Amino acid sequence: TDTNGFYIFPNLPTGNYTIVETQPAGYGSSTTNTLNVTLPTTGVTNQNFGETVSTLSGSVYVDSNNSSFRDAGEAGIGGVPVRLTGTNDAGQPVTINTTTDSNGNYSFTGLLSGTYVVTEVTQPTGYGDGSDRAGSVGGTAGNDVVTAITLPTATDATGYLFGELPARTTGTVWIDANRDSVIDGGETGRLNGVTVTLLDNLGNVVATTTTDSSGNYAFNNLLAGT
């Protein structure tokens, strides 16, 4: 085949022929690799062989419960660079860079089978480093990297996850009987329903909550900051 995948056998006499394709390395096949053809004097066209490729996809997300799974409601982190490297089964080195979309998702398409590594290139600003997870065709998860991914032909490999940890701040509203600003062992009084507001360093309201029946409050899923 030429650079466009086209082939031709010219100057053939009429008759019965068999066309056999040698399967190209790294591709799956969507058609038979053998075609039986009865050739008229006008010749025939469109004796085609279809090949399939693979994909690999995943997410960078806020792992609020540090479970290393992306649970419902856990937000994605957009704009994070992710890199795929490795060698495909045609013997070609592969390096592909992409960036997560606004939902934290990324995808590498048009891949031949081979052995790959997917890397979260840059730690997202404001998050702690969470757990990472290999996806549907396996691999070995490390810190911001999944190695030894053996990608088969004609496969959509999914679920390659990079989890990031949000910051959290908590506290209690209590009756400080001795006025020493410390919750002492005998100070059991707690105030329910007190409004607590979190501000950023510019004075903007980030979140507002109220204390529970034990006087406790929490602000979850925060970026690191002041």
mmCIF file with all atom_site columns, C-alpha atoms in Angstrom:
data_model
loop_
_atom_site.group_PDB
_atom_site.id
_atom_site.type_symbol
_atom_site.label_atom_id
_atom_site.label_alt_id
_atom_site.label_comp_id
_atom_site.label_asym_id
_atom_site.label_entity_id
_atom_site.label_seq_id
_atom_site.pdbx_PDB_ins_code
_atom_site.Cartn_x
_atom_site.Cartn_y
_atom_site.Cartn_z
_atom_site.occupancy
_atom_site.B_iso_or_equiv
_atom_site.pdbx_formal_charge
_atom_site.auth_seq_id
_atom_site.auth_comp_id
_atom_site.auth_asym_id
_atom_site.auth_atom_id
_atom_site.pdbx_PDB_model_num
ATOM 1   C CA . THR A 1 1   ? 0.000   0.000   0.000   1.00 0.00 ? 1   THR A CA 1
ATOM 2   C CA . ASP A 1 2   ? 1.078   3.606   -0.583  1.00 0.00 ? 2   ASP A CA 1
ATOM 3   C CA . THR A 1 3   ? 1.034   6.435   1.951   1.00 0.00 ? 3   THR A CA 1
ATOM 4   C CA . ASN A 1 4   ? -2.737  6.713   1.508   1.00 0.00 ? 4   ASN A CA 1
ATOM 5   C CA . GLY A 1 5   ? -3.306  2.978   2.054   1.00 0.00 ? 5   GLY A CA 1
ATOM 6   C CA . PHE A 1 6   ? -4.090  2.387   -1.629  1.00 0.00 ? 6   PHE A CA 1
ATOM 7   C CA . TYR A 1 7   ? -2.949  -0.658  -3.610  1.00 0.00 ? 7   TYR A CA 1
ATOM 8   C CA . ILE A 1 8   ? -3.375  -1.884  -7.193  1.00 0.00 ? 8   ILE A CA 1
ATOM 9   C CA . PHE A 1 9   ? -2.504  -4.987  -9.180  1.00 0.00 ? 9   PHE A CA 1
ATOM 10  C CA . PRO A 1 10  ? -2.353  -3.832  -12.834 1.00 0.00 ? 10  PRO A CA 1
ATOM 11  C CA . ASN A 1 11  ? -2.402  -5.744  -16.141 1.00 0.00 ? 11  ASN A CA 1
ATOM 12  C CA . LEU A 1 12  ? -4.148  -8.889  -14.914 1.00 0.00 ? 12  LEU A CA 1
ATOM 13  C CA . PRO A 1 13  ? -5.977  -11.305 -17.191 1.00 0.00 ? 13  PRO A CA 1
ATOM 14  C CA . THR A 1 14  ? -9.597  -12.056 -16.328 1.00 0.00 ? 14  THR A CA 1
ATOM 15  C CA . GLY A 1 15  ? -10.182 -14.930 -13.947 1.00 0.00 ? 15  GLY A CA 1
ATOM 16  C CA . ASN A 1 16  ? -10.598 -15.903 -10.316 1.00 0.00 ? 16  ASN A CA 1
ATOM 17  C CA . TYR A 1 17  ? -8.198  -14.481 -7.765  1.00 0.00 ? 17  TYR A CA 1
ATOM 18  C CA . THR A 1 18  ? -7.591  -14.419 -4.008  1.00 0.00 ? 18  THR A CA 1
ATOM 19  C CA . ILE A 1 19  ? -6.298  -11.217 -2.387  1.00 0.00 ? 19  ILE A CA 1
ATOM 20  C CA . VAL A 1 20  ? -4.615  -11.733 0.973   1.00 0.00 ? 20  VAL A CA 1
ATOM 21  C CA . GLU A 1 21  ? -3.692  -8.908  3.321   1.00 0.00 ? 21  GLU A CA 1
ATOM 22  C CA . THR A 1 22  ? -0.838  -9.355  5.788   1.00 0.00 ? 22  THR A CA 1
ATOM 23  C CA . GLN A 1 23  ? -2.278  -7.923  9.001   1.00 0.00 ? 23  GLN A CA 1
ATOM 24  C CA . PRO A 1 24  ? -0.398  -4.722  9.906   1.00 0.00 ? 24  PRO A CA 1
ATOM 25  C CA . ALA A 1 25  ? 1.171   -4.810  13.373  1.00 0.00 ? 25  ALA A CA 1
ATOM 26  C CA . GLY A 1 26  ? -0.736  -3.049  16.138  1.00 0.00 ? 26  GLY A CA 1
ATOM 27  C CA . TYR A 1 27  ? -4.106  -2.868  14.386  1.00 0.00 ? 27  TYR A CA 1
ATOM 28  C CA . GLY A 1 28  ? -7.241  -4.871  14.887  1.00 0.00 ? 28  GLY A CA 1
ATOM 29  C CA . SER A 1 29  ? -9.196  -5.974  11.829  1.00 0.00 ? 29  SER A CA 1
ATOM 30  C CA . SER A 1 30  ? -12.804 -5.078  11.057  1.00 0.00 ? 30  SER A CA 1
ATOM 31  C CA . THR A 1 31  ? -12.887 -7.135  7.842   1.00 0.00 ? 31  THR A CA 1
ATOM 32  C CA . THR A 1 32  ? -11.607 -10.457 6.631   1.00 0.00 ? 32  THR A CA 1
ATOM 33  C CA . ASN A 1 33  ? -7.975  -10.524 5.508   1.00 0.00 ? 33  ASN A CA 1
ATOM 34  C CA . THR A 1 34  ? -8.819  -12.692 2.479   1.00 0.00 ? 34  THR A CA 1
ATOM 35  C CA . LEU A 1 35  ? -10.972 -11.663 -0.474  1.00 0.00 ? 35  LEU A CA 1
ATOM 36  C CA . ASN A 1 36  ? -12.007 -13.959 -3.335  1.00 0.00 ? 36  ASN A CA 1
ATOM 37  C CA . VAL A 1 37  ? -12.500 -11.984 -6.548  1.00 0.00 ? 37  VAL A CA 1
ATOM 38  C CA . THR A 1 38  ? -13.826 -12.829 -9.995  1.00 0.00 ? 38  THR A CA 1
ATOM 39  C CA . LEU A 1 39  ? -12.048 -10.351 -12.258 1.00 0.00 ? 39  LEU A CA 1
ATOM 40  C CA . PRO A 1 40  ? -13.856 -9.112  -15.416 1.00 0.00 ? 40  PRO A CA 1
ATOM 41  C CA . THR A 1 41  ? -12.178 -7.327  -18.293 1.00 0.00 ? 41  THR A CA 1
ATOM 42  C CA . THR A 1 42  ? -13.057 -3.949  -16.753 1.00 0.00 ? 42  THR A CA 1
ATOM 43  C CA . GLY A 1 43  ? -11.316 -4.810  -13.475 1.00 0.00 ? 43  GLY A CA 1
ATOM 44  C CA . VAL A 1 44  ? -12.698 -4.282  -9.955  1.00 0.00 ? 44  VAL A CA 1
ATOM 45  C CA . THR A 1 45  ? -12.231 -1.592  -7.326  1.00 0.00 ? 45  THR A CA 1
ATOM 46  C CA . ASN A 1 46  ? -12.957 -1.187  -3.605  1.00 0.00 ? 46  ASN A CA 1
ATOM 47  C CA . GLN A 1 47  ? -11.418 -4.450  -2.511  1.00 0.00 ? 47  GLN A CA 1
ATOM 48  C CA . ASN A 1 48  ? -10.812 -2.976  0.908   1.00 0.00 ? 48  ASN A CA 1
ATOM 49  C CA . PHE A 1 49  ? -9.360  -4.140  4.215   1.00 0.00 ? 49  PHE A CA 1
ATOM 50  C CA . GLY A 1 50  ? -10.530 -2.343  7.340   1.00 0.00 ? 50  GLY A CA 1
ATOM 51  C CA . GLU A 1 51  ? -8.278  -1.863  10.368  1.00 0.00 ? 51  GLU A CA 1
ATOM 52  C CA . THR A 1 52  ? -9.248  -0.705  13.843  1.00 0.00 ? 52  THR A CA 1
ATOM 53  C CA . VAL A 1 53  ? -7.389  1.256   16.510  1.00 0.00 ? 53  VAL A CA 1
ATOM 54  C CA . SER A 1 54  ? -7.637  1.641   20.286  1.00 0.00 ? 54  SER A CA 1
ATOM 55  C CA . THR A 1 55  ? -8.169  4.466   22.784  1.00 0.00 ? 55  THR A CA 1
ATOM 56  C CA . LEU A 1 56  ? -7.138  5.154   26.370  1.00 0.00 ? 56  LEU A CA 1
ATOM 57  C CA . SER A 1 57  ? -9.004  7.563   28.619  1.00 0.00 ? 57  SER A CA 1
ATOM 58  C CA . GLY A 1 58  ? -9.471  8.663   32.204  1.00 0.00 ? 58  GLY A CA 1
ATOM 59  C CA . SER A 1 59  ? -9.896  11.621  34.539  1.00 0.00 ? 59  SER A CA 1
ATOM 60  C CA . VAL A 1 60  ? -8.167  13.994  36.914  1.00 0.00 ? 60  VAL A CA 1
ATOM 61  C CA . TYR A 1 61  ? -10.667 14.691  39.689  1.00 0.00 ? 61  TYR A CA 1
ATOM 62  C CA . VAL A 1 62  ? -11.260 15.796  43.278  1.00 0.00 ? 62  VAL A CA 1
ATOM 63  C CA . ASP A 1 63  ? -11.276 12.583  45.330  1.00 0.00 ? 63  ASP A CA 1
ATOM 64  C CA . SER A 1 64  ? -13.278 14.031  48.208  1.00 0.00 ? 64  SER A CA 1
ATOM 65  C CA . ASN A 1 65  ? -13.352 10.802  50.241  1.00 0.00 ? 65  ASN A CA 1
ATOM 66  C CA . ASN A 1 66  ? -9.860  9.637   49.183  1.00 0.00 ? 66  ASN A CA 1
ATOM 67  C CA . SER A 1 67  ? -11.280 6.345   47.904  1.00 0.00 ? 67  SER A CA 1
ATOM 68  C CA . SER A 1 68  ? -9.264  6.262   44.635  1.00 0.00 ? 68  SER A CA 1
ATOM 69  C CA . PHE A 1 69  ? -12.608 5.880   42.797  1.00 0.00 ? 69  PHE A CA 1
ATOM 70  C CA . ARG A 1 70  ? -14.414 8.733   41.084  1.00 0.00 ? 70  ARG A CA 1
ATOM 71  C CA . ASP A 1 71  ? -17.737 8.693   42.884  1.00 0.00 ? 71  ASP A CA 1
ATOM 72  C CA . ALA A 1 72  ? -20.881 10.496  41.779  1.00 0.00 ? 72  ALA A CA 1
ATOM 73  C CA . GLY A 1 73  ? -20.604 14.215  42.418  1.00 0.00 ? 73  GLY A CA 1
ATOM 74  C CA . GLU A 1 74  ? -16.802 14.321  42.590  1.00 0.00 ? 74  GLU A CA 1
ATOM 75  C CA . ALA A 1 75  ? -15.754 17.206  40.362  1.00 0.00 ? 75  ALA A CA 1
ATOM 76  C CA . GLY A 1 76  ? -13.211 16.956  37.584  1.00 0.00 ? 76  GLY A CA 1
ATOM 77  C CA . ILE A 1 77  ? -10.212 19.274  37.332  1.00 0.00 ? 77  ILE A CA 1
ATOM 78  C CA . GLY A 1 78  ? -9.755  20.915  33.955  1.00 0.00 ? 78  GLY A CA 1
ATOM 79  C CA . GLY A 1 79  ? -6.563  22.111  32.305  1.00 0.00 ? 79  GLY A CA 1
ATOM 80  C CA . VAL A 1 80  ? -4.258  19.426  33.728  1.00 0.00 ? 80  VAL A CA 1
ATOM 81  C CA . PRO A 1 81  ? -1.560  18.177  31.306  1.00 0.00 ? 81  PRO A CA 1
ATOM 82  C CA . VAL A 1 82  ? -1.459  14.391  30.786  1.00 0.00 ? 82  VAL A CA 1
ATOM 83  C CA . ARG A 1 83  ? 1.092   12.485  28.697  1.00 0.00 ? 83  ARG A CA 1
ATOM 84  C CA . LEU A 1 84  ? 1.044   9.054   27.031  1.00 0.00 ? 84  LEU A CA 1
ATOM 85  C CA . THR A 1 85  ? 4.367   7.403   26.241  1.00 0.00 ? 85  THR A CA 1
ATOM 86  C CA . GLY A 1 86  ? 5.451   3.926   25.220  1.00 0.00 ? 86  GLY A CA 1
ATOM 87  C CA . THR A 1 87  ? 6.077   1.703   22.228  1.00 0.00 ? 87  THR A CA 1
ATOM 88  C CA . ASN A 1 88  ? 3.372   0.324   19.960  1.00 0.00 ? 88  ASN A CA 1
ATOM 89  C CA . ASP A 1 89  ? 3.392   -3.160  18.451  1.00 0.00 ? 89  ASP A CA 1
ATOM 90  C CA . ALA A 1 90  ? 4.651   -1.761  15.153  1.00 0.00 ? 90  ALA A CA 1
ATOM 91  C CA . GLY A 1 91  ? 7.873   -0.935  17.036  1.00 0.00 ? 91  GLY A CA 1
ATOM 92  C CA . GLN A 1 92  ? 7.260   2.813   16.961  1.00 0.00 ? 92  GLN A CA 1
ATOM 93  C CA . PRO A 1 93  ? 7.946   5.053   19.991  1.00 0.00 ? 93  PRO A CA 1
ATOM 94  C CA . VAL A 1 94  ? 4.894   7.021   21.108  1.00 0.00 ? 94  VAL A CA 1
ATOM 95  C CA . THR A 1 95  ? 4.680   10.365  22.923  1.00 0.00 ? 95  THR A CA 1
ATOM 96  C CA . ILE A 1 96  ? 1.300   12.150  22.964  1.00 0.00 ? 96  ILE A CA 1
ATOM 97  C CA . ASN A 1 97  ? 0.354   15.118  25.136  1.00 0.00 ? 97  ASN A CA 1
ATOM 98  C CA . THR A 1 98  ? -3.152  16.265  25.972  1.00 0.00 ? 98  THR A CA 1
ATOM 99  C CA . THR A 1 99  ? -4.987  18.350  28.596  1.00 0.00 ? 99  THR A CA 1
ATOM 100 C CA . THR A 1 100 ? -8.062  17.508  30.659  1.00 0.00 ? 100 THR A CA 1
ATOM 101 C CA . ASP A 1 101 ? -11.307 19.150  29.598  1.00 0.00 ? 101 ASP A CA 1
ATOM 102 C CA . SER A 1 102 ? -13.575 21.198  31.861  1.00 0.00 ? 102 SER A CA 1
ATOM 103 C CA . ASN A 1 103 ? -14.936 17.968  33.380  1.00 0.00 ? 103 ASN A CA 1
ATOM 104 C CA . GLY A 1 104 ? -11.468 16.650  34.140  1.00 0.00 ? 104 GLY A CA 1
ATOM 105 C CA . ASN A 1 105 ? -11.579 14.039  31.381  1.00 0.00 ? 105 ASN A CA 1
ATOM 106 C CA . TYR A 1 106 ? -8.823  13.176  28.908  1.00 0.00 ? 106 TYR A CA 1
ATOM 107 C CA . SER A 1 107 ? -8.535  10.733  26.007  1.00 0.00 ? 107 SER A CA 1
ATOM 108 C CA . PHE A 1 108 ? -5.832  9.414   23.696  1.00 0.00 ? 108 PHE A CA 1
ATOM 109 C CA . THR A 1 109 ? -7.264  8.146   20.408  1.00 0.00 ? 109 THR A CA 1
ATOM 110 C CA . GLY A 1 110 ? -5.986  6.379   17.302  1.00 0.00 ? 110 GLY A CA 1
ATOM 111 C CA . LEU A 1 111 ? -3.647  4.099   19.249  1.00 0.00 ? 111 LEU A CA 1
ATOM 112 C CA . LEU A 1 112 ? -2.076  0.893   18.052  1.00 0.00 ? 112 LEU A CA 1
ATOM 113 C CA . SER A 1 113 ? -1.763  -1.966  20.505  1.00 0.00 ? 113 SER A CA 1
ATOM 114 C CA . GLY A 1 114 ? 1.386   -1.777  22.583  1.00 0.00 ? 114 GLY A CA 1
ATOM 115 C CA . THR A 1 115 ? 2.821   -1.080  26.015  1.00 0.00 ? 115 THR A CA 1
ATOM 116 C CA . TYR A 1 116 ? 2.158   2.370   27.423  1.00 0.00 ? 116 TYR A CA 1
ATOM 117 C CA . VAL A 1 117 ? 2.629   4.708   30.373  1.00 0.00 ? 117 VAL A CA 1
ATOM 118 C CA . VAL A 1 118 ? 0.191   7.506   31.229  1.00 0.00 ? 118 VAL A CA 1
ATOM 119 C CA . THR A 1 119 ? 1.480   10.363  33.383  1.00 0.00 ? 119 THR A CA 1
ATOM 120 C CA . GLU A 1 120 ? -0.131  13.323  35.101  1.00 0.00 ? 120 GLU A CA 1
ATOM 121 C CA . VAL A 1 121 ? 2.521   15.834  34.146  1.00 0.00 ? 121 VAL A CA 1
ATOM 122 C CA . THR A 1 122 ? 1.753   18.642  36.610  1.00 0.00 ? 122 THR A CA 1
ATOM 123 C CA . GLN A 1 123 ? 0.154   18.514  40.050  1.00 0.00 ? 123 GLN A CA 1
ATOM 124 C CA . PRO A 1 124 ? -2.945  20.786  39.990  1.00 0.00 ? 124 PRO A CA 1
ATOM 125 C CA . THR A 1 125 ? -2.409  23.932  42.041  1.00 0.00 ? 125 THR A CA 1
ATOM 126 C CA . GLY A 1 126 ? -4.233  24.046  45.362  1.00 0.00 ? 126 GLY A CA 1
ATOM 127 C CA . TYR A 1 127 ? -4.812  20.312  45.769  1.00 0.00 ? 127 TYR A CA 1
ATOM 128 C CA . GLY A 1 128 ? -3.087  17.632  47.781  1.00 0.00 ? 128 GLY A CA 1
ATOM 129 C CA . ASP A 1 129 ? -1.742  14.613  45.931  1.00 0.00 ? 129 ASP A CA 1
ATOM 130 C CA . GLY A 1 130 ? -4.266  11.771  46.124  1.00 0.00 ? 130 GLY A CA 1
ATOM 131 C CA . SER A 1 131 ? -4.386  8.158   44.989  1.00 0.00 ? 131 SER A CA 1
ATOM 132 C CA . ASP A 1 132 ? -4.181  7.079   41.353  1.00 0.00 ? 132 ASP A CA 1
ATOM 133 C CA . ARG A 1 133 ? -5.756  4.032   39.714  1.00 0.00 ? 133 ARG A CA 1
ATOM 134 C CA . ALA A 1 134 ? -5.128  1.798   36.718  1.00 0.00 ? 134 ALA A CA 1
ATOM 135 C CA . GLY A 1 135 ? -8.077  1.312   34.393  1.00 0.00 ? 135 GLY A CA 1
ATOM 136 C CA . SER A 1 136 ? -9.875  -1.391  32.490  1.00 0.00 ? 136 SER A CA 1
ATOM 137 C CA . VAL A 1 137 ? -6.892  -3.114  30.819  1.00 0.00 ? 137 VAL A CA 1
ATOM 138 C CA . GLY A 1 138 ? -4.656  -2.944  33.879  1.00 0.00 ? 138 GLY A CA 1
ATOM 139 C CA . GLY A 1 139 ? -1.287  -1.445  34.624  1.00 0.00 ? 139 GLY A CA 1
ATOM 140 C CA . THR A 1 140 ? 0.630   -0.447  37.731  1.00 0.00 ? 140 THR A CA 1
ATOM 141 C CA . ALA A 1 141 ? -0.409  2.749   39.520  1.00 0.00 ? 141 ALA A CA 1
ATOM 142 C CA . GLY A 1 142 ? 2.332   4.859   41.101  1.00 0.00 ? 142 GLY A CA 1
ATOM 143 C CA . ASN A 1 143 ? 2.564   8.484   42.133  1.00 0.00 ? 143 ASN A CA 1
ATOM 144 C CA . ASP A 1 144 ? 0.944   10.491  39.305  1.00 0.00 ? 144 ASP A CA 1
ATOM 145 C CA . VAL A 1 145 ? 1.741   7.704   36.826  1.00 0.00 ? 145 VAL A CA 1
ATOM 146 C CA . VAL A 1 146 ? 0.327   4.387   35.616  1.00 0.00 ? 146 VAL A CA 1
ATOM 147 C CA . THR A 1 147 ? 2.942   2.143   34.016  1.00 0.00 ? 147 THR A CA 1
ATOM 148 C CA . ALA A 1 148 ? 2.977   -1.233  32.236  1.00 0.00 ? 148 ALA A CA 1
ATOM 149 C CA . ILE A 1 149 ? -0.335  -0.728  30.429  1.00 0.00 ? 149 ILE A CA 1
ATOM 150 C CA . THR A 1 150 ? -0.655  -3.513  27.852  1.00 0.00 ? 150 THR A CA 1
ATOM 151 C CA . LEU A 1 151 ? -3.194  -2.128  25.383  1.00 0.00 ? 151 LEU A CA 1
ATOM 152 C CA . PRO A 1 152 ? -4.791  -4.724  23.086  1.00 0.00 ? 152 PRO A CA 1
ATOM 153 C CA . THR A 1 153 ? -5.985  -4.071  19.540  1.00 0.00 ? 153 THR A CA 1
ATOM 154 C CA . ALA A 1 154 ? -9.442  -2.580  18.931  1.00 0.00 ? 154 ALA A CA 1
ATOM 155 C CA . THR A 1 155 ? -9.942  -1.731  22.617  1.00 0.00 ? 155 THR A CA 1
ATOM 156 C CA . ASP A 1 156 ? -11.291 1.304   24.466  1.00 0.00 ? 156 ASP A CA 1
ATOM 157 C CA . ALA A 1 157 ? -9.294  1.322   27.705  1.00 0.00 ? 157 ALA A CA 1
ATOM 158 C CA . THR A 1 158 ? -11.073 3.465   30.311  1.00 0.00 ? 158 THR A CA 1
ATOM 159 C CA . GLY A 1 159 ? -10.839 4.517   33.944  1.00 0.00 ? 159 GLY A CA 1
ATOM 160 C CA . TYR A 1 160 ? -7.229  5.693   34.275  1.00 0.00 ? 160 TYR A CA 1
ATOM 161 C CA . LEU A 1 161 ? -7.692  7.999   37.248  1.00 0.00 ? 161 LEU A CA 1
ATOM 162 C CA . PHE A 1 162 ? -5.581  10.624  38.983  1.00 0.00 ? 162 PHE A CA 1
ATOM 163 C CA . GLY A 1 163 ? -7.182  11.655  42.275  1.00 0.00 ? 163 GLY A CA 1
ATOM 164 C CA . GLU A 1 164 ? -6.467  14.947  44.024  1.00 0.00 ? 164 GLU A CA 1
ATOM 165 C CA . LEU A 1 165 ? -7.304  15.790  47.626  1.00 0.00 ? 165 LEU A CA 1
ATOM 166 C CA . PRO A 1 166 ? -9.190  18.915  48.673  1.00 0.00 ? 166 PRO A CA 1
ATOM 167 C CA . ALA A 1 167 ? -8.365  20.889  51.792  1.00 0.00 ? 167 ALA A CA 1
ATOM 168 C CA . ARG A 1 168 ? -10.771 20.880  54.765  1.00 0.00 ? 168 ARG A CA 1
ATOM 169 C CA . THR A 1 169 ? -11.205 23.042  57.828  1.00 0.00 ? 169 THR A CA 1
ATOM 170 C CA . THR A 1 170 ? -13.332 22.179  60.864  1.00 0.00 ? 170 THR A CA 1
ATOM 171 C CA . GLY A 1 171 ? -14.068 23.530  64.314  1.00 0.00 ? 171 GLY A CA 1
ATOM 172 C CA . THR A 1 172 ? -16.470 23.806  67.219  1.00 0.00 ? 172 THR A CA 1
ATOM 173 C CA . VAL A 1 173 ? -18.526 26.533  68.865  1.00 0.00 ? 173 VAL A CA 1
ATOM 174 C CA . TRP A 1 174 ? -18.577 25.855  72.605  1.00 0.00 ? 174 TRP A CA 1
ATOM 175 C CA . ILE A 1 175 ? -19.202 27.518  75.956  1.00 0.00 ? 175 ILE A CA 1
ATOM 176 C CA . ASP A 1 176 ? -15.749 28.497  77.234  1.00 0.00 ? 176 ASP A CA 1
ATOM 177 C CA . ALA A 1 177 ? -16.655 28.488  80.933  1.00 0.00 ? 177 ALA A CA 1
ATOM 178 C CA . ASN A 1 178 ? -13.214 29.532  82.209  1.00 0.00 ? 178 ASN A CA 1
ATOM 179 C CA . ARG A 1 179 ? -12.503 31.892  79.298  1.00 0.00 ? 179 ARG A CA 1
ATOM 180 C CA . ASP A 1 180 ? -9.110  30.369  78.450  1.00 0.00 ? 180 ASP A CA 1
ATOM 181 C CA . SER A 1 181 ? -9.858  29.799  74.700  1.00 0.00 ? 181 SER A CA 1
ATOM 182 C CA . VAL A 1 182 ? -9.222  26.042  75.095  1.00 0.00 ? 182 VAL A CA 1
ATOM 183 C CA . ILE A 1 183 ? -11.859 23.306  75.046  1.00 0.00 ? 183 ILE A CA 1
ATOM 184 C CA . ASP A 1 184 ? -11.198 21.759  78.447  1.00 0.00 ? 184 ASP A CA 1
ATOM 185 C CA . GLY A 1 185 ? -12.351 18.309  79.465  1.00 0.00 ? 185 GLY A CA 1
ATOM 186 C CA . GLY A 1 186 ? -15.214 19.554  81.584  1.00 0.00 ? 186 GLY A CA 1
ATOM 187 C CA . GLU A 1 187 ? -16.536 22.036  79.056  1.00 0.00 ? 187 GLU A CA 1
ATOM 188 C CA . THR A 1 188 ? -19.379 20.102  77.464  1.00 0.00 ? 188 THR A CA 1
ATOM 189 C CA . GLY A 1 189 ? -21.567 22.983  76.366  1.00 0.00 ? 189 GLY A CA 1
ATOM 190 C CA . ARG A 1 190 ? -21.999 23.142  72.600  1.00 0.00 ? 190 ARG A CA 1
ATOM 191 C CA . LEU A 1 191 ? -23.978 25.648  70.533  1.00 0.00 ? 191 LEU A CA 1
ATOM 192 C CA . ASN A 1 192 ? -26.193 24.338  67.749  1.00 0.00 ? 192 ASN A CA 1
ATOM 193 C CA . GLY A 1 193 ? -27.252 26.372  64.724  1.00 0.00 ? 193 GLY A CA 1
ATOM 194 C CA . VAL A 1 194 ? -24.547 29.040  64.895  1.00 0.00 ? 194 VAL A CA 1
ATOM 195 C CA . THR A 1 195 ? -23.717 30.527  61.499  1.00 0.00 ? 195 THR A CA 1
ATOM 196 C CA . VAL A 1 196 ? -20.037 30.285  60.499  1.00 0.00 ? 196 VAL A CA 1
ATOM 197 C CA . THR A 1 197 ? -18.736 32.000  57.356  1.00 0.00 ? 197 THR A CA 1
ATOM 198 C CA . LEU A 1 198 ? -15.507 31.260  55.487  1.00 0.00 ? 198 LEU A CA 1
ATOM 199 C CA . LEU A 1 199 ? -13.799 34.183  53.733  1.00 0.00 ? 199 LEU A CA 1
ATOM 200 C CA . ASP A 1 200 ? -10.818 34.274  51.414  1.00 0.00 ? 200 ASP A CA 1
ATOM 201 C CA . ASN A 1 201 ? -7.906  36.650  51.899  1.00 0.00 ? 201 ASN A CA 1
ATOM 202 C CA . LEU A 1 202 ? -9.732  39.333  49.890  1.00 0.00 ? 202 LEU A CA 1
ATOM 203 C CA . GLY A 1 203 ? -12.756 39.160  52.156  1.00 0.00 ? 203 GLY A CA 1
ATOM 204 C CA . ASN A 1 204 ? -14.952 37.327  49.663  1.00 0.00 ? 204 ASN A CA 1
ATOM 205 C CA . VAL A 1 205 ? -17.412 34.783  51.069  1.00 0.00 ? 205 VAL A CA 1
ATOM 206 C CA . VAL A 1 206 ? -16.319 31.272  50.063  1.00 0.00 ? 206 VAL A CA 1
ATOM 207 C CA . ALA A 1 207 ? -18.948 29.322  51.998  1.00 0.00 ? 207 ALA A CA 1
ATOM 208 C CA . THR A 1 208 ? -21.379 29.553  54.889  1.00 0.00 ? 208 THR A CA 1
ATOM 209 C CA . THR A 1 209 ? -22.564 26.772  57.186  1.00 0.00 ? 209 THR A CA 1
ATOM 210 C CA . THR A 1 210 ? -24.133 26.240  60.625  1.00 0.00 ? 210 THR A CA 1
ATOM 211 C CA . THR A 1 211 ? -22.998 24.195  63.590  1.00 0.00 ? 211 THR A CA 1
ATOM 212 C CA . ASP A 1 212 ? -24.631 20.845  64.250  1.00 0.00 ? 212 ASP A CA 1
ATOM 213 C CA . SER A 1 213 ? -26.081 19.601  67.540  1.00 0.00 ? 213 SER A CA 1
ATOM 214 C CA . SER A 1 214 ? -22.560 18.989  68.843  1.00 0.00 ? 214 SER A CA 1
ATOM 215 C CA . GLY A 1 215 ? -21.481 22.510  67.979  1.00 0.00 ? 215 GLY A CA 1
ATOM 216 C CA . ASN A 1 216 ? -19.282 21.286  65.125  1.00 0.00 ? 216 ASN A CA 1
ATOM 217 C CA . TYR A 1 217 ? -18.899 22.781  61.664  1.00 0.00 ? 217 TYR A CA 1
ATOM 218 C CA . ALA A 1 218 ? -16.876 21.846  58.573  1.00 0.00 ? 218 ALA A CA 1
ATOM 219 C CA . PHE A 1 219 ? -15.917 23.390  55.258  1.00 0.00 ? 219 PHE A CA 1
ATOM 220 C CA . ASN A 1 220 ? -15.019 20.656  52.783  1.00 0.00 ? 220 ASN A CA 1
ATOM 221 C CA . ASN A 1 221 ? -13.575 20.503  49.261  1.00 0.00 ? 221 ASN A CA 1
ATOM 222 C CA . LEU A 1 222 ? -11.451 23.632  49.560  1.00 0.00 ? 222 LEU A CA 1
ATOM 223 C CA . LEU A 1 223 ? -8.416  24.635  47.581  1.00 0.00 ? 223 LEU A CA 1
ATOM 224 C CA . ALA A 1 224 ? -5.299  25.312  49.596  1.00 0.00 ? 224 ALA A CA 1
ATOM 225 C CA . GLY A 1 225 ? -4.970  28.991  50.380  1.00 0.00 ? 225 GLY A CA 1
ATOM 226 C CA . THR A 1 226 ? -5.522  31.744  52.929  1.00 0.00 ? 226 THR A CA 1
#
